[in-house]
Amino acid sequence: SQQGEEDPQALSIQEGENATMNCSYKTSINNLQWYRQNSGRGLVHLILIRSNEREKHSGRLRVTLDTSKKSSSLLITASRAADTASYFCATEEDSSYKLIFGSGTRLLVRP
Amino acid sequence: KAGVTQTPRYLIKTRGQQVTLSCSPISGHRSVSWYQQTPGQGLQFLFEYFSETQRNKGNFPGRFSGRQFSNSRSEMNVSTLELGDSALYLCASSEGAPGELFFGEGSRLTVL
């Protein structure tokens, strides 16, 4: 079963706008990761944030983690049409060697 | 470095048949994981192998099995296929420590 829930389930924005996606999870984690998936293809790793970190940046991506609320958010700034994809958060528990994925957010960036 | 390679990319089977999917990890990666993706259940963990040993297994029936070879290549097998096994099966590799997974493009299985 999925641990993470993401919202919104779908998001439609104009090119140049920012997109924010949220993820909640249930158990203690070692790290939380975000992945992108273009329609029916494999997943691409975007960013990893460890449980002792609160915020991380990578290019136009900003991720926050609040372990007290068991939640994370992914912000994509200055979105582009090429950012259109599904975005998944995934949590990893200590020594579990598995990722538990959220339900995903479908992002549409309109040109 | 070449990425994770999965074969076949697409296949169609009928109920009751069995299927074997193959995954070649990134060179040097010793961990291979398998995930099933369906519209209804989303992405679900099947199993993970490291140096030919299964370290974790998801909540799937015994019809789902896997193995890893000494060269780190992995196969998963599904026996007695059911309609509900139709899915995108994703393989991912890593060095083995917690962290980033590198995914292949997947094998899309359709069961008729």
PDB file of C-alpha atoms in Angstrom:
ATOM      1  CA  SER A   1       0.000   0.000   0.000  1.00  0.00           C
ATOM      2  CA  GLN A   2       1.123   3.537  -0.602  1.00  0.00           C
ATOM      3  CA  GLN A   3       2.377   5.480   2.344  1.00  0.00           C
ATOM      4  CA  GLY A   4       2.432   8.890   0.803  1.00  0.00           C
ATOM      5  CA  GLU A   5      -0.434  11.023  -0.261  1.00  0.00           C
ATOM      6  CA  GLU A   6       0.138  13.919  -2.579  1.00  0.00           C
ATOM      7  CA  ASP A   7      -1.904  16.940  -3.350  1.00  0.00           C
ATOM      8  CA  PRO A   8      -3.078  18.246  -5.566  1.00  0.00           C
ATOM      9  CA  GLN A   9      -3.730  15.186  -7.713  1.00  0.00           C
ATOM     10  CA  ALA A  10      -3.580  17.414 -10.770  1.00  0.00           C
ATOM     11  CA  LEU A  11      -2.278  20.916 -11.377  1.00  0.00           C
ATOM     12  CA  SER A  12      -2.546  23.092 -14.476  1.00  0.00           C
ATOM     13  CA  ILE A  13      -0.500  26.281 -14.694  1.00  0.00           C
ATOM     14  CA  GLN A  14       0.772  28.739 -17.269  1.00  0.00           C
ATOM     15  CA  GLU A  15       4.382  28.651 -18.401  1.00  0.00           C
ATOM     16  CA  GLY A  16       6.471  30.906 -16.182  1.00  0.00           C
ATOM     17  CA  GLU A  17       4.350  30.339 -13.081  1.00  0.00           C
ATOM     18  CA  ASN A  18       5.484  28.391 -10.038  1.00  0.00           C
ATOM     19  CA  ALA A  19       4.143  24.944  -9.202  1.00  0.00           C
ATOM     20  CA  THR A  20       3.892  23.595  -5.672  1.00  0.00           C
ATOM     21  CA  MET A  21       3.168  19.986  -4.794  1.00  0.00           C
ATOM     22  CA  ASN A  22       2.739  18.549  -1.338  1.00  0.00           C
ATOM     23  CA  CYS A  23       3.408  15.113   0.059  1.00  0.00           C
ATOM     24  CA  SER A  24       2.471  13.533   3.379  1.00  0.00           C
ATOM     25  CA  TYR A  25       3.761  10.275   4.798  1.00  0.00           C
ATOM     26  CA  LYS A  26       3.135   8.106   7.822  1.00  0.00           C
ATOM     27  CA  THR A  27       6.271   6.611   9.354  1.00  0.00           C
ATOM     28  CA  SER A  28       9.793   7.622  10.345  1.00  0.00           C
ATOM     29  CA  ILE A  29      12.058   8.001   7.372  1.00  0.00           C
ATOM     30  CA  ASN A  30      15.725   8.018   6.431  1.00  0.00           C
ATOM     31  CA  ASN A  31      15.150  10.261   3.448  1.00  0.00           C
ATOM     32  CA  LEU A  32      12.469  11.577   1.113  1.00  0.00           C
ATOM     33  CA  GLN A  33      12.941  11.758  -2.633  1.00  0.00           C
ATOM     34  CA  TRP A  34      11.077  13.309  -5.529  1.00  0.00           C
ATOM     35  CA  TYR A  35      10.839  11.702  -8.943  1.00  0.00           C
ATOM     36  CA  ARG A  36       9.381  12.782 -12.272  1.00  0.00           C
ATOM     37  CA  GLN A  37       7.693  10.507 -14.784  1.00  0.00           C
ATOM     38  CA  ASN A  38       6.823  11.419 -18.322  1.00  0.00           C
ATOM     39  CA  SER A  39       3.797   9.600 -19.639  1.00  0.00           C
ATOM     40  CA  GLY A  40       4.299   5.838 -19.364  1.00  0.00           C
ATOM     41  CA  ARG A  41       8.076   6.085 -19.101  1.00  0.00           C
ATOM     42  CA  GLY A  42      10.573   5.396 -16.359  1.00  0.00           C
ATOM     43  CA  LEU A  43      11.063   7.592 -13.316  1.00  0.00           C
ATOM     44  CA  VAL A  44      13.770  10.215 -13.145  1.00  0.00           C
ATOM     45  CA  HIS A  45      15.256  11.195  -9.802  1.00  0.00           C
ATOM     46  CA  LEU A  46      14.981  14.914  -9.058  1.00  0.00           C
ATOM     47  CA  ILE A  47      16.167  15.510  -5.520  1.00  0.00           C
ATOM     48  CA  LEU A  48      16.755  13.767  -2.194  1.00  0.00           C
ATOM     49  CA  ILE A  49      16.385  15.346   1.224  1.00  0.00           C
ATOM     50  CA  ARG A  50      17.569  13.564   4.345  1.00  0.00           C
ATOM     51  CA  SER A  51      15.542  13.419   7.530  1.00  0.00           C
ATOM     52  CA  ASN A  52      17.886  15.844   9.292  1.00  0.00           C
ATOM     53  CA  GLU A  53      17.559  18.456   6.547  1.00  0.00           C
ATOM     54  CA  ARG A  54      14.807  21.037   6.292  1.00  0.00           C
ATOM     55  CA  GLU A  55      15.293  22.531   2.850  1.00  0.00           C
ATOM     56  CA  LYS A  56      17.210  21.728  -0.296  1.00  0.00           C
ATOM     57  CA  HIS A  57      17.626  23.427  -3.657  1.00  0.00           C
ATOM     58  CA  SER A  58      18.567  22.099  -7.071  1.00  0.00           C
ATOM     59  CA  GLY A  59      18.302  24.484 -10.008  1.00  0.00           C
ATOM     60  CA  ARG A  60      14.643  25.525 -10.260  1.00  0.00           C
ATOM     61  CA  LEU A  61      13.606  22.992  -7.630  1.00  0.00           C
ATOM     62  CA  ARG A  62      13.145  23.666  -3.948  1.00  0.00           C
ATOM     63  CA  VAL A  63      12.180  20.930  -1.515  1.00  0.00           C
ATOM     64  CA  THR A  64      11.196  21.335   2.109  1.00  0.00           C
ATOM     65  CA  LEU A  65      10.777  18.644   4.733  1.00  0.00           C
ATOM     66  CA  ASP A  66       8.903  18.902   8.020  1.00  0.00           C
ATOM     67  CA  THR A  67       9.413  15.670   9.930  1.00  0.00           C
ATOM     68  CA  SER A  68       7.200  16.826  12.814  1.00  0.00           C
ATOM     69  CA  LYS A  69       4.276  17.081  10.400  1.00  0.00           C
ATOM     70  CA  LYS A  70       5.500  14.216   8.230  1.00  0.00           C
ATOM     71  CA  SER A  71       5.182  16.339   5.133  1.00  0.00           C
ATOM     72  CA  SER A  72       7.240  17.671   2.249  1.00  0.00           C
ATOM     73  CA  SER A  73       6.710  20.100  -0.562  1.00  0.00           C
ATOM     74  CA  LEU A  74       8.265  20.461  -3.998  1.00  0.00           C
ATOM     75  CA  LEU A  75       8.371  23.882  -5.622  1.00  0.00           C
ATOM     76  CA  ILE A  76       9.208  24.253  -9.299  1.00  0.00           C
ATOM     77  CA  THR A  77       9.905  27.871 -10.158  1.00  0.00           C
ATOM     78  CA  ALA A  78       9.480  29.521 -13.567  1.00  0.00           C
ATOM     79  CA  SER A  79       7.853  26.414 -15.009  1.00  0.00           C
ATOM     80  CA  ARG A  80       8.314  25.364 -18.624  1.00  0.00           C
ATOM     81  CA  ALA A  81       6.164  23.273 -20.953  1.00  0.00           C
ATOM     82  CA  ALA A  82       8.837  20.566 -20.660  1.00  0.00           C
ATOM     83  CA  ASP A  83       8.038  20.272 -16.938  1.00  0.00           C
ATOM     84  CA  THR A  84       4.718  18.656 -17.862  1.00  0.00           C
ATOM     85  CA  ALA A  85       4.859  15.245 -16.183  1.00  0.00           C
ATOM     86  CA  SER A  86       3.747  13.322 -13.099  1.00  0.00           C
ATOM     87  CA  TYR A  87       5.684  13.980  -9.909  1.00  0.00           C
ATOM     88  CA  PHE A  88       6.022  11.451  -7.111  1.00  0.00           C
ATOM     89  CA  CYS A  89       7.403  11.680  -3.634  1.00  0.00           C
ATOM     90  CA  ALA A  90       8.988   8.565  -2.196  1.00  0.00           C
ATOM     91  CA  THR A  91      10.115   7.795   1.316  1.00  0.00           C
ATOM     92  CA  GLU A  92      12.782   5.404   2.455  1.00  0.00           C
ATOM     93  CA  GLU A  93      12.945   3.963   5.950  1.00  0.00           C
ATOM     94  CA  ASP A  94      16.208   2.930   7.595  1.00  0.00           C
ATOM     95  CA  SER A  95      17.563  -0.343   6.212  1.00  0.00           C
ATOM     96  CA  SER A  96      14.382  -1.061   4.282  1.00  0.00           C
ATOM     97  CA  TYR A  97      16.003  -0.976   0.829  1.00  0.00           C
ATOM     98  CA  LYS A  98      12.687   0.054  -0.661  1.00  0.00           C
ATOM     99  CA  LEU A  99      10.888   3.232  -1.616  1.00  0.00           C
ATOM    100  CA  ILE A 100       7.282   3.873  -0.733  1.00  0.00           C
ATOM    101  CA  PHE A 101       5.739   6.136  -3.320  1.00  0.00           C
ATOM    102  CA  GLY A 102       3.007   8.673  -3.031  1.00  0.00           C
ATOM    103  CA  SER A 103       0.042   8.789  -5.349  1.00  0.00           C
ATOM    104  CA  GLY A 104       1.582  11.462  -7.547  1.00  0.00           C
ATOM    105  CA  THR A 105       0.679  14.885  -8.895  1.00  0.00           C
ATOM    106  CA  ARG A 106       0.002  15.344 -12.613  1.00  0.00           C
ATOM    107  CA  LEU A 107       1.398  18.693 -13.665  1.00  0.00           C
ATOM    108  CA  LEU A 108       0.381  20.365 -16.917  1.00  0.00           C
ATOM    109  CA  VAL A 109       2.285  23.475 -17.939  1.00  0.00           C
ATOM    110  CA  ARG A 110       0.460  25.352 -20.672  1.00  0.00           C
ATOM    111  CA  PRO A 111       2.603  27.263 -23.216  1.00  0.00           C
TER     112      PRO A 111
ATOM    113  CA  LYS B   1      27.592   4.904 -18.614  1.00  0.00           C
ATOM    114  CA  ALA B   2      24.639   3.090 -20.111  1.00  0.00           C
ATOM    115  CA  GLY B   3      21.418   3.358 -18.162  1.00  0.00           C
ATOM    116  CA  VAL B   4      19.197   0.638 -16.772  1.00  0.00           C
ATOM    117  CA  THR B   5      17.966  -1.610 -19.564  1.00  0.00           C
ATOM    118  CA  GLN B   6      14.737  -3.546 -19.372  1.00  0.00           C
ATOM    119  CA  THR B   7      13.542  -6.157 -21.826  1.00  0.00           C
ATOM    120  CA  PRO B   8      11.112  -6.677 -23.348  1.00  0.00           C
ATOM    121  CA  ARG B   9       9.562  -3.221 -23.439  1.00  0.00           C
ATOM    122  CA  TYR B  10       6.105  -4.470 -24.358  1.00  0.00           C
ATOM    123  CA  LEU B  11       4.478  -7.853 -24.167  1.00  0.00           C
ATOM    124  CA  ILE B  12       1.050  -9.381 -24.334  1.00  0.00           C
ATOM    125  CA  LYS B  13       0.156 -12.599 -22.535  1.00  0.00           C
ATOM    126  CA  THR B  14      -3.021 -14.499 -21.799  1.00  0.00           C
ATOM    127  CA  ARG B  15      -4.354 -15.534 -18.416  1.00  0.00           C
ATOM    128  CA  GLY B  16      -2.621 -18.558 -16.954  1.00  0.00           C
ATOM    129  CA  GLN B  17       0.634 -18.018 -18.812  1.00  0.00           C
ATOM    130  CA  GLN B  18       3.870 -17.030 -17.172  1.00  0.00           C
ATOM    131  CA  VAL B  19       6.267 -14.209 -18.005  1.00  0.00           C
ATOM    132  CA  THR B  20       9.901 -13.390 -17.349  1.00  0.00           C
ATOM    133  CA  LEU B  21      11.189  -9.825 -17.404  1.00  0.00           C
ATOM    134  CA  SER B  22      14.835  -8.897 -17.507  1.00  0.00           C
ATOM    135  CA  CYS B  23      16.788  -5.974 -16.110  1.00  0.00           C
ATOM    136  CA  SER B  24      20.415  -4.976 -16.662  1.00  0.00           C
ATOM    137  CA  PRO B  25      21.551  -2.421 -14.089  1.00  0.00           C
ATOM    138  CA  ILE B  26      23.996   0.412 -14.515  1.00  0.00           C
ATOM    139  CA  SER B  27      27.544  -0.905 -14.560  1.00  0.00           C
ATOM    140  CA  GLY B  28      28.888  -1.122 -11.022  1.00  0.00           C
ATOM    141  CA  HIS B  29      25.478  -1.086  -9.363  1.00  0.00           C
ATOM    142  CA  ARG B  30      24.912  -4.105  -7.150  1.00  0.00           C
ATOM    143  CA  SER B  31      21.324  -3.410  -6.074  1.00  0.00           C
ATOM    144  CA  VAL B  32      18.303  -4.028  -8.275  1.00  0.00           C
ATOM    145  CA  SER B  33      14.728  -3.260  -7.248  1.00  0.00           C
ATOM    146  CA  TRP B  34      11.451  -3.991  -8.971  1.00  0.00           C
ATOM    147  CA  TYR B  35       8.250  -1.966  -8.818  1.00  0.00           C
ATOM    148  CA  GLN B  36       4.794  -2.482 -10.283  1.00  0.00           C
ATOM    149  CA  GLN B  37       2.830   0.522 -11.485  1.00  0.00           C
ATOM    150  CA  THR B  38      -0.907   0.379 -12.130  1.00  0.00           C
ATOM    151  CA  PRO B  39      -3.519   3.139 -12.417  1.00  0.00           C
ATOM    152  CA  GLY B  40      -5.383   1.809  -9.397  1.00  0.00           C
ATOM    153  CA  GLN B  41      -2.581   0.948  -6.958  1.00  0.00           C
ATOM    154  CA  GLY B  42       0.115   3.295  -8.138  1.00  0.00           C
ATOM    155  CA  LEU B  43       3.765   2.382  -7.645  1.00  0.00           C
ATOM    156  CA  GLN B  44       4.289  -0.634  -5.421  1.00  0.00           C
ATOM    157  CA  PHE B  45       7.522  -2.267  -4.318  1.00  0.00           C
ATOM    158  CA  LEU B  46       8.010  -5.877  -5.393  1.00  0.00           C
ATOM    159  CA  PHE B  47      11.500  -6.847  -4.202  1.00  0.00           C
ATOM    160  CA  GLU B  48      15.104  -5.760  -3.906  1.00  0.00           C
ATOM    161  CA  TYR B  49      18.276  -7.737  -4.520  1.00  0.00           C
ATOM    162  CA  PHE B  50      21.847  -6.964  -3.561  1.00  0.00           C
ATOM    163  CA  SER B  51      24.711  -9.237  -4.528  1.00  0.00           C
ATOM    164  CA  GLU B  52      22.297 -12.053  -5.374  1.00  0.00           C
ATOM    165  CA  THR B  53      20.487 -11.828  -2.011  1.00  0.00           C
ATOM    166  CA  GLN B  54      16.926 -10.658  -1.604  1.00  0.00           C
ATOM    167  CA  ARG B  55      16.970  -8.012   1.116  1.00  0.00           C
ATOM    168  CA  ASN B  56      13.331  -7.049   1.071  1.00  0.00           C
ATOM    169  CA  LYS B  57      10.086  -8.185  -0.471  1.00  0.00           C
ATOM    170  CA  GLY B  58       6.805  -6.401  -0.982  1.00  0.00           C
ATOM    171  CA  ASN B  59       3.336  -7.633  -0.276  1.00  0.00           C
ATOM    172  CA  PHE B  60       2.717  -9.627  -3.430  1.00  0.00           C
ATOM    173  CA  PRO B  61       1.591 -13.245  -3.831  1.00  0.00           C
ATOM    174  CA  GLY B  62       4.099 -16.022  -4.352  1.00  0.00           C
ATOM    175  CA  ARG B  63       3.372 -15.966  -8.087  1.00  0.00           C
ATOM    176  CA  PHE B  64       5.787 -13.058  -8.217  1.00  0.00           C
ATOM    177  CA  SER B  65       9.412 -14.067  -7.880  1.00  0.00           C
ATOM    178  CA  GLY B  66      12.778 -12.722  -8.783  1.00  0.00           C
ATOM    179  CA  ARG B  67      16.448 -13.433  -8.780  1.00  0.00           C
ATOM    180  CA  GLN B  68      19.743 -11.723  -9.322  1.00  0.00           C
ATOM    181  CA  PHE B  69      22.755 -13.130 -11.065  1.00  0.00           C
ATOM    182  CA  SER B  70      26.430 -12.737 -10.216  1.00  0.00           C
ATOM    183  CA  ASN B  71      26.777  -9.988 -12.842  1.00  0.00           C
ATOM    184  CA  SER B  72      23.969  -8.062 -11.037  1.00  0.00           C
ATOM    185  CA  ARG B  73      21.485  -8.586 -13.849  1.00  0.00           C
ATOM    186  CA  SER B  74      18.059  -9.459 -12.520  1.00  0.00           C
ATOM    187  CA  GLU B  75      14.947 -11.227 -13.692  1.00  0.00           C
ATOM    188  CA  MET B  76      11.460 -11.291 -12.315  1.00  0.00           C
ATOM    189  CA  ASN B  77       8.908 -13.942 -13.080  1.00  0.00           C
ATOM    190  CA  VAL B  78       5.155 -13.920 -12.772  1.00  0.00           C
ATOM    191  CA  SER B  79       3.433 -17.289 -13.026  1.00  0.00           C
ATOM    192  CA  THR B  80      -0.222 -18.054 -13.662  1.00  0.00           C
ATOM    193  CA  LEU B  81      -0.936 -14.579 -14.954  1.00  0.00           C
ATOM    194  CA  GLU B  82      -4.137 -12.806 -13.971  1.00  0.00           C
ATOM    195  CA  LEU B  83      -5.817  -9.851 -15.649  1.00  0.00           C
ATOM    196  CA  GLY B  84      -4.835  -7.687 -12.676  1.00  0.00           C
ATOM    197  CA  ASP B  85      -1.153  -8.293 -13.379  1.00  0.00           C
ATOM    198  CA  SER B  86      -1.392  -5.938 -16.345  1.00  0.00           C
ATOM    199  CA  ALA B  87       0.971  -3.146 -15.399  1.00  0.00           C
ATOM    200  CA  LEU B  88       4.164  -1.289 -16.080  1.00  0.00           C
ATOM    201  CA  TYR B  89       6.994  -3.146 -14.348  1.00  0.00           C
ATOM    202  CA  LEU B  90       9.884  -0.896 -13.471  1.00  0.00           C
ATOM    203  CA  CYS B  91      13.376  -1.954 -12.565  1.00  0.00           C
ATOM    204  CA  ALA B  92      15.772   0.345 -10.732  1.00  0.00           C
ATOM    205  CA  SER B  93      19.409   0.030  -9.800  1.00  0.00           C
ATOM    206  CA  SER B  94      21.662   1.670  -7.251  1.00  0.00           C
ATOM    207  CA  GLU B  95      24.959   1.162  -5.491  1.00  0.00           C
ATOM    208  CA  GLY B  96      23.062  -0.412  -2.612  1.00  0.00           C
ATOM    209  CA  ALA B  97      23.076   2.221   0.106  1.00  0.00           C
ATOM    210  CA  PRO B  98      19.954   4.278   0.844  1.00  0.00           C
ATOM    211  CA  GLY B  99      19.505   6.963  -1.766  1.00  0.00           C
ATOM    212  CA  GLU B 100      18.777   7.670  -5.374  1.00  0.00           C
ATOM    213  CA  LEU B 101      17.426   4.950  -7.632  1.00  0.00           C
ATOM    214  CA  PHE B 102      18.025   4.886 -11.364  1.00  0.00           C
ATOM    215  CA  PHE B 103      15.012   3.547 -13.225  1.00  0.00           C
ATOM    216  CA  GLY B 104      14.695   1.815 -16.551  1.00  0.00           C
ATOM    217  CA  GLU B 105      11.953   2.605 -19.063  1.00  0.00           C
ATOM    218  CA  GLY B 106       9.868  -0.323 -17.870  1.00  0.00           C
ATOM    219  CA  SER B 107       8.245  -3.400 -19.331  1.00  0.00           C
ATOM    220  CA  ARG B 108       4.583  -2.928 -20.119  1.00  0.00           C
ATOM    221  CA  LEU B 109       2.696  -6.179 -19.622  1.00  0.00           C
ATOM    222  CA  THR B 110      -0.820  -6.663 -20.901  1.00  0.00           C
ATOM    223  CA  VAL B 111      -2.702  -9.767 -19.794  1.00  0.00           C
ATOM    224  CA  LEU B 112      -5.710 -10.729 -21.921  1.00  0.00           C
TER     225      LEU B 112
END
